[in-house]
PDB file of C-alpha atoms in Angstrom:
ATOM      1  CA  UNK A  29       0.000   0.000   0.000  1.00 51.00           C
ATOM      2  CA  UNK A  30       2.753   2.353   0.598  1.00 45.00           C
ATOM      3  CA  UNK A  31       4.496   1.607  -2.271  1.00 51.00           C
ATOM      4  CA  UNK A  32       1.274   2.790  -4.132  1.00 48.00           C
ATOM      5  CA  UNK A  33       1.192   5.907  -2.340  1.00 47.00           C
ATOM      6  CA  UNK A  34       4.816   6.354  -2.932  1.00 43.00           C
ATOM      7  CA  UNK A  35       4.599   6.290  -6.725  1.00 49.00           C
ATOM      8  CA  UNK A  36       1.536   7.830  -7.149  1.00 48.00           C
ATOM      9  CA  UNK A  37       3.091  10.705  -4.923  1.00 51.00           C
ATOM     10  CA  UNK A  38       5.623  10.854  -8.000  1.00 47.00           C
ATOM     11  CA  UNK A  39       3.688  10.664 -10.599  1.00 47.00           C
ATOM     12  CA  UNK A  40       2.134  13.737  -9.107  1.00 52.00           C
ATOM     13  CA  UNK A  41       5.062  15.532  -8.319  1.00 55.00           C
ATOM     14  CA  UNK A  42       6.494  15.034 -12.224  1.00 53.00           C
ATOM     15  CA  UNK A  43       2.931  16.179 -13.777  1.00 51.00           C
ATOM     16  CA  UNK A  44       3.022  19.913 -11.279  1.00 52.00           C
ATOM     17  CA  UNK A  45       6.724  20.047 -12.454  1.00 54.00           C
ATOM     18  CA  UNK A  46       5.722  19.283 -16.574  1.00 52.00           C
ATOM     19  CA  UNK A  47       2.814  21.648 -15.719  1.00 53.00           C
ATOM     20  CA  UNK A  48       4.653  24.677 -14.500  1.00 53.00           C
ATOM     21  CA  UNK A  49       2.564  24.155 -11.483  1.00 54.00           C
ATOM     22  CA  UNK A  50       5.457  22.924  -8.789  1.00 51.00           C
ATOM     23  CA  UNK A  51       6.121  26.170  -7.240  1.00 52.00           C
ATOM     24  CA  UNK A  52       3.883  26.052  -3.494  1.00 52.00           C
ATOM     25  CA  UNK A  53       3.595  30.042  -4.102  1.00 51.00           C
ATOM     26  CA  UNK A  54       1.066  29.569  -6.913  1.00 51.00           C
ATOM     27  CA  UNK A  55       3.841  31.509  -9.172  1.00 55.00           C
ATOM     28  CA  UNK A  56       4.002  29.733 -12.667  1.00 55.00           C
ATOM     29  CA  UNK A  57       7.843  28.648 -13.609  1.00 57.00           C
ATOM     30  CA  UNK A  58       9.801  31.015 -15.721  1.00 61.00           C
ATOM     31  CA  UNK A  59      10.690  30.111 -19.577  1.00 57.00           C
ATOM     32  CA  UNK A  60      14.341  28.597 -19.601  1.00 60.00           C
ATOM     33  CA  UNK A  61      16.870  29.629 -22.260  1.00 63.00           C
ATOM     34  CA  UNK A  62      16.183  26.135 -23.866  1.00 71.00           C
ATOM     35  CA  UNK A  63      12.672  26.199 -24.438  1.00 70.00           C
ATOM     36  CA  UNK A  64      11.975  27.527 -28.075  1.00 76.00           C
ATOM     37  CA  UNK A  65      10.285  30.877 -28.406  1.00 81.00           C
ATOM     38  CA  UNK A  66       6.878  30.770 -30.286  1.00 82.00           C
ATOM     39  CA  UNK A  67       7.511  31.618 -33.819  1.00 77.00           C
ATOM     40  CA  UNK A  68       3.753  32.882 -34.103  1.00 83.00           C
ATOM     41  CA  UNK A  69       3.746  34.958 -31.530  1.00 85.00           C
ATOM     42  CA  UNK A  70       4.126  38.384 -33.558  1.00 87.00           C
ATOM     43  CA  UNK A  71       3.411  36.345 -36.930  1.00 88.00           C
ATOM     44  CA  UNK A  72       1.768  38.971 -39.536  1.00 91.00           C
ATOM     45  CA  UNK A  73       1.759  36.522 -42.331  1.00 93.00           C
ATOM     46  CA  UNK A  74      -1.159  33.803 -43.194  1.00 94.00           C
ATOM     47  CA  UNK A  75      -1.478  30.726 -45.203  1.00 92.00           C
ATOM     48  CA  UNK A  76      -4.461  30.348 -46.903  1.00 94.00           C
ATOM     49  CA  UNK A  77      -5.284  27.224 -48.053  1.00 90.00           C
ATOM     50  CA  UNK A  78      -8.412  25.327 -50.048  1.00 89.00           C
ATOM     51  CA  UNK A  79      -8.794  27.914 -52.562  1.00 92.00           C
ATOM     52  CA  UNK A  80      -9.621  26.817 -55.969  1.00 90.00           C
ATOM     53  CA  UNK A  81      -7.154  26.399 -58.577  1.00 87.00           C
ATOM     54  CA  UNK A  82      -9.006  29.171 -60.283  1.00 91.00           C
ATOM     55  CA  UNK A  83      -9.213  31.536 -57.572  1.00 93.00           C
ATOM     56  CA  UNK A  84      -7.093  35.017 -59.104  1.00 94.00           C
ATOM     57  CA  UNK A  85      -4.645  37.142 -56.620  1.00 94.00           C
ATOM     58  CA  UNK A  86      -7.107  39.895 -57.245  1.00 96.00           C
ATOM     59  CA  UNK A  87      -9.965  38.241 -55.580  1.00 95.00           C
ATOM     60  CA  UNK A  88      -7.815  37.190 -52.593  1.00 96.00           C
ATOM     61  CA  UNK A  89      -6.008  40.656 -52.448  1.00 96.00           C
ATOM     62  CA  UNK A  90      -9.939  42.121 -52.304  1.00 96.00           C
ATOM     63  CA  UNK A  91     -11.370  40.039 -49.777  1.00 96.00           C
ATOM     64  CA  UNK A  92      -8.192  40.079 -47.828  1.00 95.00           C
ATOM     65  CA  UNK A  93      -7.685  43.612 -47.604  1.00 95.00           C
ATOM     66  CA  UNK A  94     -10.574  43.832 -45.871  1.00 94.00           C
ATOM     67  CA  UNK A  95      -8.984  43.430 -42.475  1.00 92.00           C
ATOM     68  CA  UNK A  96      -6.440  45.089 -42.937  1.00 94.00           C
ATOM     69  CA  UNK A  97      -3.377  46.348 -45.336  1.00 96.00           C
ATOM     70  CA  UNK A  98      -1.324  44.011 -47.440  1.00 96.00           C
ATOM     71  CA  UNK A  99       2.225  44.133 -47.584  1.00 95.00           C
ATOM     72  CA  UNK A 100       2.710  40.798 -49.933  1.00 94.00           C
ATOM     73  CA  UNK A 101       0.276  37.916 -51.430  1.00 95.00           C
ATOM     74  CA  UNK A 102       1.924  34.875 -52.309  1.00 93.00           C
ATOM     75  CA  UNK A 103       0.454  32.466 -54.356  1.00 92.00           C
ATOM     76  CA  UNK A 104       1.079  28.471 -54.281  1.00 88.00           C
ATOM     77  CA  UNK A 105       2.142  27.064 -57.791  1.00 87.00           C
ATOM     78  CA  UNK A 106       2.290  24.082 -58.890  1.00 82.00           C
ATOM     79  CA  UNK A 107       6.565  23.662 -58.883  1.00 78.00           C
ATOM     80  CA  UNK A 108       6.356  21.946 -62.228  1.00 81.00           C
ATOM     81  CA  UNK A 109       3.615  23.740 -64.429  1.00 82.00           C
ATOM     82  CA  UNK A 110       4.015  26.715 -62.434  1.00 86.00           C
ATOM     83  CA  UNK A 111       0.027  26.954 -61.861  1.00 85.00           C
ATOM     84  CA  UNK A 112      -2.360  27.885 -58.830  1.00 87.00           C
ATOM     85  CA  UNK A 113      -2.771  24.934 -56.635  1.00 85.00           C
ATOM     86  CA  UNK A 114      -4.918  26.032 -54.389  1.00 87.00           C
ATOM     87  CA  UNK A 115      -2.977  27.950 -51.348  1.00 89.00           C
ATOM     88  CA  UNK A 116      -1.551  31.220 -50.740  1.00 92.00           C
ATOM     89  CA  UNK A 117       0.347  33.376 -48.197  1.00 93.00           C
ATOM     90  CA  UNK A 118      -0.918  36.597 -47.382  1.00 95.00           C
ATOM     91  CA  UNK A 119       1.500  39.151 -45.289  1.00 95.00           C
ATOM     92  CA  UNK A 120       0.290  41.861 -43.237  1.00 95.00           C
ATOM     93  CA  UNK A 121       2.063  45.240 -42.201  1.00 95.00           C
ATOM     94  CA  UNK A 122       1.360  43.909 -38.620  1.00 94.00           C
ATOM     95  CA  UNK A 123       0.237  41.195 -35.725  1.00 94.00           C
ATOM     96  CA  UNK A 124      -2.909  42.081 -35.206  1.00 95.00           C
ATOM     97  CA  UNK A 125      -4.644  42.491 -38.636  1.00 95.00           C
ATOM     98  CA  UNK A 126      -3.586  38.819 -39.719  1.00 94.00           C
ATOM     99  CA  UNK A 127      -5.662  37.679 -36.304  1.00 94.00           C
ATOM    100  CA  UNK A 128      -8.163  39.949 -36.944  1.00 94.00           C
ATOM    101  CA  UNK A 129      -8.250  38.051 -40.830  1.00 93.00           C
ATOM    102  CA  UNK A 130      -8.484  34.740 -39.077  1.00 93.00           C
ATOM    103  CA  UNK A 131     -11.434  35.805 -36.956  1.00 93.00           C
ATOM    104  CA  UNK A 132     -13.542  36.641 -39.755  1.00 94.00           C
ATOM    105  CA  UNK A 133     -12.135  35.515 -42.624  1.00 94.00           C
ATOM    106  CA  UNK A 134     -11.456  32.189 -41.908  1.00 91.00           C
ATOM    107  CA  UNK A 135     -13.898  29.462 -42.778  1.00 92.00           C
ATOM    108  CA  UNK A 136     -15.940  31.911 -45.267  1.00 94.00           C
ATOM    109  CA  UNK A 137     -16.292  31.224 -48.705  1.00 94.00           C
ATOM    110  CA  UNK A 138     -14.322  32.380 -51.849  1.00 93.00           C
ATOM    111  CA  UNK A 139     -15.355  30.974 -55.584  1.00 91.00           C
ATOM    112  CA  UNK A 140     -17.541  28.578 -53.224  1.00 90.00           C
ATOM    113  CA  UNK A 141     -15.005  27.138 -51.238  1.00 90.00           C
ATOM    114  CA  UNK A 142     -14.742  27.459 -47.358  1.00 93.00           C
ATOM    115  CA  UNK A 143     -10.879  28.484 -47.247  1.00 94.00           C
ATOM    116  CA  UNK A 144      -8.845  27.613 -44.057  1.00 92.00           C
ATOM    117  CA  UNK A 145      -6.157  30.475 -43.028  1.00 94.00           C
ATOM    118  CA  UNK A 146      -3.671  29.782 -40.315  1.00 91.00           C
ATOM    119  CA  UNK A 147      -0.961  32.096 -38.751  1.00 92.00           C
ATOM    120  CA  UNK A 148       2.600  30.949 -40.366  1.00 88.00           C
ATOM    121  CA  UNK A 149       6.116  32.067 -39.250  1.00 87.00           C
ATOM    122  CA  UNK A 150       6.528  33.847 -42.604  1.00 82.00           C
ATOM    123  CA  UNK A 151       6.910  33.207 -45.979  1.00 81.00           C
ATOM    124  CA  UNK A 152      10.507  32.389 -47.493  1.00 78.00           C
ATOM    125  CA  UNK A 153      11.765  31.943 -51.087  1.00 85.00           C
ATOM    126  CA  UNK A 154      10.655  28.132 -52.467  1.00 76.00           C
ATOM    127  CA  UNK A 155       7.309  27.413 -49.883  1.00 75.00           C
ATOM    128  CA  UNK A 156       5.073  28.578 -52.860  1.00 74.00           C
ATOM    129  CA  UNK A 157       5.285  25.573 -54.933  1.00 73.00           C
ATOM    130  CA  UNK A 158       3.497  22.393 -53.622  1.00 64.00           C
ATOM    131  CA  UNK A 159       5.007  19.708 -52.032  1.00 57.00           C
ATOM    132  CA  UNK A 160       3.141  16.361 -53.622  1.00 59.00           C
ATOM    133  CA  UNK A 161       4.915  14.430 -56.154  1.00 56.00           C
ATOM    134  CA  UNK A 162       3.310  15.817 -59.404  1.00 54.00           C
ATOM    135  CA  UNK A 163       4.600  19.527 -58.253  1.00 52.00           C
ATOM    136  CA  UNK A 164       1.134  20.228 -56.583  1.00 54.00           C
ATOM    137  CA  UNK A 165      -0.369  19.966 -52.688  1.00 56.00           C
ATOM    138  CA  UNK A 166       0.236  16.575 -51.189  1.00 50.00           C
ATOM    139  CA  UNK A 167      -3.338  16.417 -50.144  1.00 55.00           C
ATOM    140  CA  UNK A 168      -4.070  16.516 -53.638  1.00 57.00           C
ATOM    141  CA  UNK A 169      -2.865  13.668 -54.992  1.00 55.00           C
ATOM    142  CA  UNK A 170      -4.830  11.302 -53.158  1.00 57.00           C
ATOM    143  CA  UNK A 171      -8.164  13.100 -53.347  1.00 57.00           C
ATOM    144  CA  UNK A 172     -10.625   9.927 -54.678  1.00 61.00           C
ATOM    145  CA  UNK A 173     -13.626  12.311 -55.071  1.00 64.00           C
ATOM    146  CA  UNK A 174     -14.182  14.784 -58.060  1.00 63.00           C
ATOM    147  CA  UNK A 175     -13.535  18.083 -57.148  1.00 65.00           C
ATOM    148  CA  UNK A 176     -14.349  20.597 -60.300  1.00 63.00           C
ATOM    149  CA  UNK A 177     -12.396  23.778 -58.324  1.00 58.00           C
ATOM    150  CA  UNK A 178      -9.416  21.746 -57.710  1.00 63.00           C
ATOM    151  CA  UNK A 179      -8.938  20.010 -61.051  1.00 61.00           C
ATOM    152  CA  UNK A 180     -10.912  17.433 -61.198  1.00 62.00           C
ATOM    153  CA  UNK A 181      -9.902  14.051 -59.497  1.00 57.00           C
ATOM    154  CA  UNK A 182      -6.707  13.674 -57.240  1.00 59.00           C
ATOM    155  CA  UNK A 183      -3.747  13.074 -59.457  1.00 59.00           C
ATOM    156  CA  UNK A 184      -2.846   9.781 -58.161  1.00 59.00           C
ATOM    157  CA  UNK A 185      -6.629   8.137 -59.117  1.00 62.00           C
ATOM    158  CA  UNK A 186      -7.078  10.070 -61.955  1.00 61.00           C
ATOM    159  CA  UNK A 187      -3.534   8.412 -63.172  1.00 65.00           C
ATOM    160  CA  UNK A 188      -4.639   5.112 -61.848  1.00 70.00           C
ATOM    161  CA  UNK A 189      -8.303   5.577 -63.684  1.00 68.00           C
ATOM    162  CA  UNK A 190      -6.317   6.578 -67.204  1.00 69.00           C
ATOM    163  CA  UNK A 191      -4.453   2.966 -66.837  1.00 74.00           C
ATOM    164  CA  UNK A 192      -7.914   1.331 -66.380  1.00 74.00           C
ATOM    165  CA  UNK A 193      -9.508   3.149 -69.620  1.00 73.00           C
ATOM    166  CA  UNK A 194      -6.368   2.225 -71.402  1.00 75.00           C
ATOM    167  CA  UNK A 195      -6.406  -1.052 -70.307  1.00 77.00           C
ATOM    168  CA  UNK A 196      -9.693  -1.689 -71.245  1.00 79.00           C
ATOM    169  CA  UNK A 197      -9.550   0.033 -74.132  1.00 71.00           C
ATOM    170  CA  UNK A 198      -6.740  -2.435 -75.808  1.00 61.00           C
ATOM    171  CA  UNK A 199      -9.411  -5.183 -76.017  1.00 56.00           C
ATOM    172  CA  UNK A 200      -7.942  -6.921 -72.456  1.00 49.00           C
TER     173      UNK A 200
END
């Protein structure tokens, strides 16, 4: 029995100390030198993401601008046919206008799509292209339903459907 008390008394004692809570003065631990800073704490720039492939940096820019002014738009290209591909970043002067955007921007719709935006640490030469094997977003490739705004089928069954028709269509 005391062996259960024991332990338990330590498994206690570690979750107050992971939990900043192990100080008996109530006071919350200080940050150590070698816990990481939070790169979005001041972050002014956004991704934007699940906006169709035909959605124009005008359109963005308009809606956008709406909370707030815009130093840079960045759109997502395909890295291979250099084409949108259905993301963007979109910088802001400061902190507060790309929260602001979040609040009441995020989830709306644009060219009937319900875009996603998320703060980002900040844009840097070569995060515009996508990621996925054929140049465009990863999530992309593997999309098994038909989506008109995004190009039709994922790339990956759209490649394995063209095999079938061809298959098929040599008489097998």
């Amino acid at each position: 029995m005391l062996a259960k008390i024991l332990t338990w008394n330590v498994v206690y004692q570690n979750k107050k100390r992971k939990y900043g809570r192990d100080r008996d003065d109530g006071e919350a631990r200080e940050k150590t030198p070698e816990e990481p800073e939070d790169p979005l704490k001041d972050a002014a720039t956004l991704y934007v993401g699940n906006l169709s492939f035909y959605t124009t940096e005008e359109q963005i820019h308009e809606l956008f601008a709406k909370c707030g002014e815009i130093k840079r738009l960045v759109m997502g290209l395909d890295r291979f046919h250099k084409t949108p591909c259905g993301f963007c970043f979109v910088e802001y002067y400061n902190h507060q206008d790309a929260l602001d955007c979040m609040k009441y921007i995020g989830g709306t719709k644009l060219d009937e799509r319900i875009i996603r935006t998320d703060l980002d640490p900040g844009f840097q030469e070569g995060r515009q292209y996508g990621r996925g094997k054929s140049g465009g977003q990863v999530r992309d490739e593997y999309r098994d339903e038909y989506d008109p705004g995004r190009g039709g089928y994922g790339r990956a069954i759209a490649d394995e459907r063209q095999k079938e028709e061809d298959e098929y269509g040599k008489g097998r």
